[in-house]
Short mmCIF file of C-alpha atoms in Angstrom, two decimals:
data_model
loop_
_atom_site.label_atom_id
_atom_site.label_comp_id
_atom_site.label_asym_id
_atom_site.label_seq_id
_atom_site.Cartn_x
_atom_site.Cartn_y
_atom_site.Cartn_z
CA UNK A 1 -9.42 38.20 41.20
CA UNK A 2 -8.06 37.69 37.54
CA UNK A 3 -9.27 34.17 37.23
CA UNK A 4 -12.30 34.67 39.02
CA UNK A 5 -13.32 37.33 36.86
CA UNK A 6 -12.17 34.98 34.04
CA UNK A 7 -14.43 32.26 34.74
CA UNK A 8 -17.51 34.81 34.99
CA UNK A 9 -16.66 35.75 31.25
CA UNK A 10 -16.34 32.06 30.08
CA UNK A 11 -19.85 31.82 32.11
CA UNK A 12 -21.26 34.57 30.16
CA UNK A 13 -20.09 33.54 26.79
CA UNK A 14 -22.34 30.93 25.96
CA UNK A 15 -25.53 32.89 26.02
CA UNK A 16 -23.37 35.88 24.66
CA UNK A 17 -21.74 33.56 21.74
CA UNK A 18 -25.70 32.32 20.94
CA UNK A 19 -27.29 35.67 20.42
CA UNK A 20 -24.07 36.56 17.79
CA UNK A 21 -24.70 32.77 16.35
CA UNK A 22 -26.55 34.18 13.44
CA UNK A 23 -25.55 37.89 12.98
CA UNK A 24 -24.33 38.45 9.28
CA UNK A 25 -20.23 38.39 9.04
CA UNK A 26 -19.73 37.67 12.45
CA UNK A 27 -16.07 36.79 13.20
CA UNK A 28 -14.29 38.04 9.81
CA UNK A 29 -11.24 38.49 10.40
CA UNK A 30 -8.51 40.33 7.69
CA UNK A 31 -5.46 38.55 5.58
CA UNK A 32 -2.41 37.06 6.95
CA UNK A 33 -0.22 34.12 6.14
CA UNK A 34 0.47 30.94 7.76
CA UNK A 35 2.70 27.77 6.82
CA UNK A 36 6.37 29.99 6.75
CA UNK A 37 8.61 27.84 5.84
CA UNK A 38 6.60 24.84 4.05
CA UNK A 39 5.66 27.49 1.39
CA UNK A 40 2.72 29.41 3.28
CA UNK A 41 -0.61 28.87 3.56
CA UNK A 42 -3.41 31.31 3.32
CA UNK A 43 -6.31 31.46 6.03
CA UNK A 44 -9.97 31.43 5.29
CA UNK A 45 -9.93 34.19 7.34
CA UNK A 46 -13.51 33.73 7.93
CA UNK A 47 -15.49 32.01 10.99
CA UNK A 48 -18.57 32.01 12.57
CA UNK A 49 -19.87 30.44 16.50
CA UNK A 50 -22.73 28.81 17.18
CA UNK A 51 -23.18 26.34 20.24
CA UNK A 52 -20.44 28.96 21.57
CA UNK A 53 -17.75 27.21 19.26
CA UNK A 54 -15.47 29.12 16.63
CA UNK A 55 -15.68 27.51 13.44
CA UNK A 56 -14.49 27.95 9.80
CA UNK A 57 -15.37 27.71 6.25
CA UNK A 58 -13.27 24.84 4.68
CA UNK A 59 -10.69 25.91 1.55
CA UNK A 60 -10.67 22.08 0.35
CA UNK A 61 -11.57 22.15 -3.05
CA UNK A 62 -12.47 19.68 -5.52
CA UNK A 63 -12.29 19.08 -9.52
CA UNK A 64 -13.72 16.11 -11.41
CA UNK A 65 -12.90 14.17 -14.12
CA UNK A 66 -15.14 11.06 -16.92
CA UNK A 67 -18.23 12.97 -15.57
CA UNK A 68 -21.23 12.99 -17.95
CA UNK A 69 -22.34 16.28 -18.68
CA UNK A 70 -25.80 16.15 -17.35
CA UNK A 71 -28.43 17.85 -14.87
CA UNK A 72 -29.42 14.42 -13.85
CA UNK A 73 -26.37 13.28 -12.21
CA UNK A 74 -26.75 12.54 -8.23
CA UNK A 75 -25.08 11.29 -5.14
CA UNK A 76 -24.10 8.09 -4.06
CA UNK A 77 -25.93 6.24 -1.06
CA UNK A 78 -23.40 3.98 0.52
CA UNK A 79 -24.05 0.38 0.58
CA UNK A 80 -23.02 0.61 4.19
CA UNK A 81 -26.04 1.98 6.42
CA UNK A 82 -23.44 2.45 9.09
CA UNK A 83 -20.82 4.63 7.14
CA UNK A 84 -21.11 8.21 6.47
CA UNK A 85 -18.40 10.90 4.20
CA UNK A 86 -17.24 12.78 7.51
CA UNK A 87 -19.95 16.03 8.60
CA UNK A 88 -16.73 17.88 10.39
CA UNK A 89 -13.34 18.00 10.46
CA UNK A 90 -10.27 20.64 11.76
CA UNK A 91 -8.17 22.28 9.03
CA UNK A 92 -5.39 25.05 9.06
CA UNK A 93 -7.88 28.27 9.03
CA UNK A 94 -6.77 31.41 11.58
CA UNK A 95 -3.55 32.79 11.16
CA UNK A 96 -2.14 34.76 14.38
CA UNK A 97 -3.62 38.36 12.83
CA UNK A 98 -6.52 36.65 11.94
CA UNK A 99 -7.33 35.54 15.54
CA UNK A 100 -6.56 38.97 16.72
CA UNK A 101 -8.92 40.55 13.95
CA UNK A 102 -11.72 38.01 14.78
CA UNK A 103 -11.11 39.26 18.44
CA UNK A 104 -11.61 42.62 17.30
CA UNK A 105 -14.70 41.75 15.12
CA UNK A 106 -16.69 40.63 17.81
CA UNK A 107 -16.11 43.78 20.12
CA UNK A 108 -17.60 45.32 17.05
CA UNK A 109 -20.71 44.37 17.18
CA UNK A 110 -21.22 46.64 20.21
CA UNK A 111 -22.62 48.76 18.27
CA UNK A 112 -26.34 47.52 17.68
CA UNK A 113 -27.96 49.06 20.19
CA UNK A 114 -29.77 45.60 21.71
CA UNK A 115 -26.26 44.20 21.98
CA UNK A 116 -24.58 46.74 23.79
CA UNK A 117 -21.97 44.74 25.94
CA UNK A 118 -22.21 41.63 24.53
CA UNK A 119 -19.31 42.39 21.86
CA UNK A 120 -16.85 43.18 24.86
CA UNK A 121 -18.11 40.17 27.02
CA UNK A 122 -17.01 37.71 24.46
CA UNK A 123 -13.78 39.44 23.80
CA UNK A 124 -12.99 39.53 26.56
CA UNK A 125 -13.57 35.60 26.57
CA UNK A 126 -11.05 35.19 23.09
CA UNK A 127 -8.88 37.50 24.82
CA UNK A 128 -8.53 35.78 27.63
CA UNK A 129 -7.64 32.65 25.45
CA UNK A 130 -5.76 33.91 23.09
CA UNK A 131 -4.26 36.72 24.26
CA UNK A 132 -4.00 36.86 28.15
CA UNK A 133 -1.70 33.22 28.31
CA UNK A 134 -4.25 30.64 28.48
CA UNK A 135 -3.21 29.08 26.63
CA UNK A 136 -1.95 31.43 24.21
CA UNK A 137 -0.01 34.86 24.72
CA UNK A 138 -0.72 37.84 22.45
CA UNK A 139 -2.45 36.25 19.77
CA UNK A 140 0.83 33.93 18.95
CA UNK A 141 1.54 36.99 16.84
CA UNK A 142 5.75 36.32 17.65
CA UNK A 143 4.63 33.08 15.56
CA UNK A 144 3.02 34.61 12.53
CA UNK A 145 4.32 32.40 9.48
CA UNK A 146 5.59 29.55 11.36
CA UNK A 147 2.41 27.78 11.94
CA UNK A 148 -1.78 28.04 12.09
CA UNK A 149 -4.85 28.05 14.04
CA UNK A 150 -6.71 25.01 12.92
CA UNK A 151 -10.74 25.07 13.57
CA UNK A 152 -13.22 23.02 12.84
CA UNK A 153 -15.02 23.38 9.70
CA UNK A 154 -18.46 21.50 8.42
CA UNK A 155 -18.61 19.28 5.41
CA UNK A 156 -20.76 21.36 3.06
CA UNK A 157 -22.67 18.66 2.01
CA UNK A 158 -23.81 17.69 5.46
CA UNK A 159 -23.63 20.90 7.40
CA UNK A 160 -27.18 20.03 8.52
CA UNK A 161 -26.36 16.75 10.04
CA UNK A 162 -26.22 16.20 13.47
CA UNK A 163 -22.63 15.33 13.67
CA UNK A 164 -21.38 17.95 11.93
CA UNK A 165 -21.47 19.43 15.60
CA UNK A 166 -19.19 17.42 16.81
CA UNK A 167 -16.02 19.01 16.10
CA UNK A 168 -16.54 21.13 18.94
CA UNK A 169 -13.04 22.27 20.27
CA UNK A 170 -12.02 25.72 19.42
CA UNK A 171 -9.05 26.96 17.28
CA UNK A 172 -6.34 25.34 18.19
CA UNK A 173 -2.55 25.92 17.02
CA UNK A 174 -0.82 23.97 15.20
CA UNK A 175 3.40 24.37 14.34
CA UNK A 176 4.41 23.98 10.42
CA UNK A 177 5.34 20.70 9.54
CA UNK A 178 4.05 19.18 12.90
CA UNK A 179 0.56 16.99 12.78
CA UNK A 180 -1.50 17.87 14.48
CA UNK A 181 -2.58 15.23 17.55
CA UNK A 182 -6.66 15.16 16.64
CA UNK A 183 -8.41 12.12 15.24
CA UNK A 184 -10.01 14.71 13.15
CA UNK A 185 -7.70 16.37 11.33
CA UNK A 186 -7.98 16.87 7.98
CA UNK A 187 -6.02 13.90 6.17
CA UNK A 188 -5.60 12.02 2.90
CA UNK A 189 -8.36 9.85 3.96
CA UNK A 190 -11.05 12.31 5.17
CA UNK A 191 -10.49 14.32 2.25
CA UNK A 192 -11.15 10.98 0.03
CA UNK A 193 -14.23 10.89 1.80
CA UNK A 194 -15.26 13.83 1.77
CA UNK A 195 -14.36 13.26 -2.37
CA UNK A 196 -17.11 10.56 -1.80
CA UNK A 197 -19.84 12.83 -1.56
CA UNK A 198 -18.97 15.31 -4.76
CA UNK A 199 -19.06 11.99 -6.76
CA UNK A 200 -21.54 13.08 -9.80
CA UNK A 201 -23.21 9.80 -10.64
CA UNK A 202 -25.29 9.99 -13.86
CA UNK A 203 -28.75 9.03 -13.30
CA UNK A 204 -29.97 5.75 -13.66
CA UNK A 205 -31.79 5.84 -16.85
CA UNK A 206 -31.97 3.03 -18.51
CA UNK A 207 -33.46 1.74 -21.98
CA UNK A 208 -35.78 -0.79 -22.68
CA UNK A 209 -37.58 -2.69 -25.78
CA UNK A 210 -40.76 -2.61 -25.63
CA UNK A 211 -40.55 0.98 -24.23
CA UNK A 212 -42.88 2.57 -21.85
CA UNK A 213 -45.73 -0.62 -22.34
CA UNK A 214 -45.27 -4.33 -22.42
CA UNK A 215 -47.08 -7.69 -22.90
CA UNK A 216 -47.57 -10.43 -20.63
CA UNK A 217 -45.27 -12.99 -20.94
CA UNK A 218 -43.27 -10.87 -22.93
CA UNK A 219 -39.83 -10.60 -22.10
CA UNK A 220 -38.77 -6.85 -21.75
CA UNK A 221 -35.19 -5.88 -23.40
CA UNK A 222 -32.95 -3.84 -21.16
CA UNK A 223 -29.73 -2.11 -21.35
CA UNK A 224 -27.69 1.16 -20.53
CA UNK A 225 -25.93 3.54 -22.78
CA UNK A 226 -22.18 2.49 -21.92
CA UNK A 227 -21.08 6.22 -22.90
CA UNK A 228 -22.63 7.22 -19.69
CA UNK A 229 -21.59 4.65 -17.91
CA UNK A 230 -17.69 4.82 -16.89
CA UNK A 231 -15.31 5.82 -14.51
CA UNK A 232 -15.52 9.43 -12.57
CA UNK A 233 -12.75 10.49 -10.25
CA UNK A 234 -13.16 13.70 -7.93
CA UNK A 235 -9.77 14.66 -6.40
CA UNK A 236 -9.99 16.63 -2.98
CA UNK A 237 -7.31 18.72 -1.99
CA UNK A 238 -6.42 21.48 0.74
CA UNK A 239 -4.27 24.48 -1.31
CA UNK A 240 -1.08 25.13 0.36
CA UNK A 241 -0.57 22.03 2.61
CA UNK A 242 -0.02 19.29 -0.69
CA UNK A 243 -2.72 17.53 0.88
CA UNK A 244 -5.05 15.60 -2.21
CA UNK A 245 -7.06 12.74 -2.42
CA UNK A 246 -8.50 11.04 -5.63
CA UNK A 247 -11.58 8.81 -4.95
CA UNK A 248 -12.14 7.01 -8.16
CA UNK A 249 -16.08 4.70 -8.47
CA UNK A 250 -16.66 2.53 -11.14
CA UNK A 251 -19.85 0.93 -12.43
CA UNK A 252 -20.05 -2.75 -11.55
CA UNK A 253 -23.50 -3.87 -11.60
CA UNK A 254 -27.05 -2.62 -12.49
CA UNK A 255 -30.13 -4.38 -10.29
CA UNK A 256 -33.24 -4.91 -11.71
CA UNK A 257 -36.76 -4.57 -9.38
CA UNK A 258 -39.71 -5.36 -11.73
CA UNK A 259 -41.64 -3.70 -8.99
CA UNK A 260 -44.27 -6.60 -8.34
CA UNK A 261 -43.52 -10.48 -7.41
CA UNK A 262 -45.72 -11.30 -10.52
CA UNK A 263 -42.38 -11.26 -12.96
CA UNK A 264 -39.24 -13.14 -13.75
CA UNK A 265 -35.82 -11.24 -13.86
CA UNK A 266 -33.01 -12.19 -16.26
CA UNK A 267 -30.54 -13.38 -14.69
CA UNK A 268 -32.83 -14.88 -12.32
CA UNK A 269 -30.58 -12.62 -9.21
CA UNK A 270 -32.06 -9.45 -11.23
CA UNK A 271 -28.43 -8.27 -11.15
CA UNK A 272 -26.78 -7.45 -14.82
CA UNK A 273 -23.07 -7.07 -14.41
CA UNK A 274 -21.07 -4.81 -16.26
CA UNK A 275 -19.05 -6.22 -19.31
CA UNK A 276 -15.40 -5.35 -20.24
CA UNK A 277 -16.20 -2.97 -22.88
CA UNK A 278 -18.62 -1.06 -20.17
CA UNK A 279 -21.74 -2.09 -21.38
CA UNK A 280 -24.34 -3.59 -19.83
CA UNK A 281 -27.20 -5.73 -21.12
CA UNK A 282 -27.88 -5.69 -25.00
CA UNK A 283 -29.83 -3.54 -27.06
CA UNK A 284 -33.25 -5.13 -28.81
CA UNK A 285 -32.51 -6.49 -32.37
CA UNK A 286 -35.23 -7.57 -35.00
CA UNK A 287 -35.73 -11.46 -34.65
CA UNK A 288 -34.67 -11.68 -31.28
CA UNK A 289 -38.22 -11.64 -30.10
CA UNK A 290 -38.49 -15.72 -28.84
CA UNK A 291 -34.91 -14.88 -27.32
CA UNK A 292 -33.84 -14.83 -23.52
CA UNK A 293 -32.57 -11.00 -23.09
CA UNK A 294 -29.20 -11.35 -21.00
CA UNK A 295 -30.92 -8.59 -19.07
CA UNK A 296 -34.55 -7.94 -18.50
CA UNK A 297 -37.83 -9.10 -17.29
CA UNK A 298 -40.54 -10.98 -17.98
CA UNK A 299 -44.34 -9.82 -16.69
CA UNK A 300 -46.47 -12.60 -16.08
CA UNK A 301 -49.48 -10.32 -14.71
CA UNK A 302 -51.09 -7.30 -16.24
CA UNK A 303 -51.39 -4.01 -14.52
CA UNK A 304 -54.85 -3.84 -15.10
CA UNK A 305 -56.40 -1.00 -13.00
CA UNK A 306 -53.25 -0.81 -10.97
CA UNK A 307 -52.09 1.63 -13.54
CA UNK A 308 -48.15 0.80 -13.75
CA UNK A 309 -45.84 -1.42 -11.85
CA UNK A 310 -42.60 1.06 -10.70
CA UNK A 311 -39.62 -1.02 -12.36
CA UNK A 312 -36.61 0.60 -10.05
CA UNK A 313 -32.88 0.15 -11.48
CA UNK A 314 -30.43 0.65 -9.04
CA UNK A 315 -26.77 0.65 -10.39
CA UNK A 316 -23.67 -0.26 -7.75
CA UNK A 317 -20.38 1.84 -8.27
CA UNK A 318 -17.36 -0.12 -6.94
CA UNK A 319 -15.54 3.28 -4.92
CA UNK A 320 -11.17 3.25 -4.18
CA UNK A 321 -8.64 5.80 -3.36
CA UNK A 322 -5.19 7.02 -3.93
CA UNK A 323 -3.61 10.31 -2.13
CA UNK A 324 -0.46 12.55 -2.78
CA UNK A 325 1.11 10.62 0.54
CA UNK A 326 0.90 7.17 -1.09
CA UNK A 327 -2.27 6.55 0.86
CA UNK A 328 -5.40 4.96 -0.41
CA UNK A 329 -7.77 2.01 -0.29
CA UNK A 330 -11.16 1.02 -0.49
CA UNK A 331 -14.25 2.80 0.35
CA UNK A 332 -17.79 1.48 0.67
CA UNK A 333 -19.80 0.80 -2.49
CA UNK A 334 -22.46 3.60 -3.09
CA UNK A 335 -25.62 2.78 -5.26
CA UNK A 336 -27.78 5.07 -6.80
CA UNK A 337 -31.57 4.27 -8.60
CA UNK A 338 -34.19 5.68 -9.97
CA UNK A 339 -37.64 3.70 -10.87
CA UNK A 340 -39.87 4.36 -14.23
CA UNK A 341 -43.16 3.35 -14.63
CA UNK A 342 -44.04 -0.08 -17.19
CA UNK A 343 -47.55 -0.62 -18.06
CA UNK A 344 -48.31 -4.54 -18.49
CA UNK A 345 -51.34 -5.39 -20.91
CA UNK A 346 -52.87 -8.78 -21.54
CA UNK A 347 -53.47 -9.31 -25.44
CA UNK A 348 -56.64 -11.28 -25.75
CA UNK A 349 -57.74 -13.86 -28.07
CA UNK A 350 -60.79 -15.34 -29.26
CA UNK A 351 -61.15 -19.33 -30.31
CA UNK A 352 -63.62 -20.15 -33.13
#
């Protein structure tokens, strides 16, 4: 009778778990340490379900370092359409109290009155995992401080993407000091990745000579300010666990898009590579006017009623990673571009 009526509250805690989905501070649970012995570790303390899954709100945090200080920067689009920064992973989050509060929070909600039952019905579900033996007995309370429920958690800057549904096991507990056996735990690699994404780019603006309007036939100076332009490094790490990850991009090239086939690109490839001293390309001098520009463009059509030709630049950042475990590597290339507008005009001239 005990697993029977078991099975009819796992049957009735999907459609129970998706009416709570989206109540405010469902599933906080109170304090409690984790980690014992490896110098503790504090849960987030704080979950939520949806698709009838308990998840978490990661602790990795990040700082940054050679970022410009600018509301232009952006993200990096890796080079390779097939990768992706990781939308989920598991990480330590649920201490033993903290299950049993999270148990406790959901019998709470009992009292809205079009929910009446519900709060029990999925307690009694958590309970019967975490409490009754199945796996776990009584919360793994005898094991507060020696170890952690791990859940999975959603990478913040992704938490809309399909995927990040696919960590879809629920808490799960994990002894201090023993890896956990799931592809996707949090590691020195995923947190690299996830480093990937926080990487603030500046934006691709870049300076030209003539500025703004050009000549047919004209070649068009262009170059970027090499103070912008250097390395940035965002370090991801997991407080607690001595779990970091640096992932370090570096400007390598800037590609040039005159935005119509009517034009010639210098170097013909329309890709400027970065110089030793950071720069790239070289600024417009007086008398260098008949000169080849080491990067640019040449128009050889106006933009007549077209109104502008959309020149984009697209710069590549070279990415690599290091980690507190002697880990690291490469990681795809990311690009980021932004296009400006270049009106071409045709100077005319009259024989006599």
């Amino acid at each position: 009778m005990r697993i029977r009526s078991a099975r009819r509250a796992v049957a009735v805690s999907g459609l129970a778990l998706a009416v709570v989905a989206n109540l405010p501070a469902t599933a906080v649970a109170g304090g409690g340490k984790g980690g014992g012995k490896n110098g503790g570790f504090e849960g987030s303390g704080k979950g939520s379900a949806q698709d009838g899954v308990i998840r978490a709100k990661t602790k990795v945090t990040v700082t940054t370092s050679g970022a410009p200080g600018s509301s232009k920067n952006g993200t990096l689009t890796p080079s390779n359409s097939n990768w992706t920064p990781p939308a989920c992973w598991y990480e330590p989050s649920f201490s033993p109290k903290e299950i049993e509060a999270t148990v406790k929070a959901w019998r709470g909600i009992d009292f809205l009155p079009f929910l009446t039952g519900i709060g029990d019905a999925v307690g009694n579900v958590l309970d019967y995992r975490y409490k009754d033996g199945n796996p776990y007995k009584n919360y793994n309370l005898d094991k507060q401080g020696e170890g952690m429920f791990w859940a999975a958690v959603k990478n913040p800057n992704r938490k809309d993407d399909p995927e990040a549904n696919s960590c879809d096991k629920q808490p799960f507990w994990v002894d201090a000091g023993k890896p956990p056996a799931e592809p996707l735990a949090v590691s020195p690699k995923i947190l690299a990745e996830y480093a990937y994404d926080e990487l603030p780019v500046p934006g691709t603006e870049i300076e030209m000579a003539p500025t703004g309007e050009s000549t047919v036939n004209l070649p068009t100076w262009i170059w970027l300010d090499k103070a912008k332009f250097r390395k940035i490094s965002v370090t991801a790490g997991l407080p607690g666990t001595g779990l970091s990850a640096t992932t370090t991009a570096e400007p390598v090239s800037l590609h040039i898009d005159p935005g119509t086939a009517g034009a010639e690109t210098y170097p013909a490839s329309g890709e400027c590579v970065f110089k030793g001293d950071g720069s790239i390309g070289e600024p417009y001098a007086k008398g260098k006017a008949d000169q080849t520009p080491p990067c640019g463009v040449t128009y050889l059509r106006s933009t007549g009623t077209n109104g502008a030709y959309a020149l984009k630049a697209t710069v590549t950042w070279k990415i690599t990673w290091t980690s507190t475990t002697g880990e690291g590597g490469k990681l795809p290339d990311g690009t980021f571009g932004a296009t400006q507008d270049v009106t071409v005009r045709e100077i005319q001239s009259v024989n006599r």
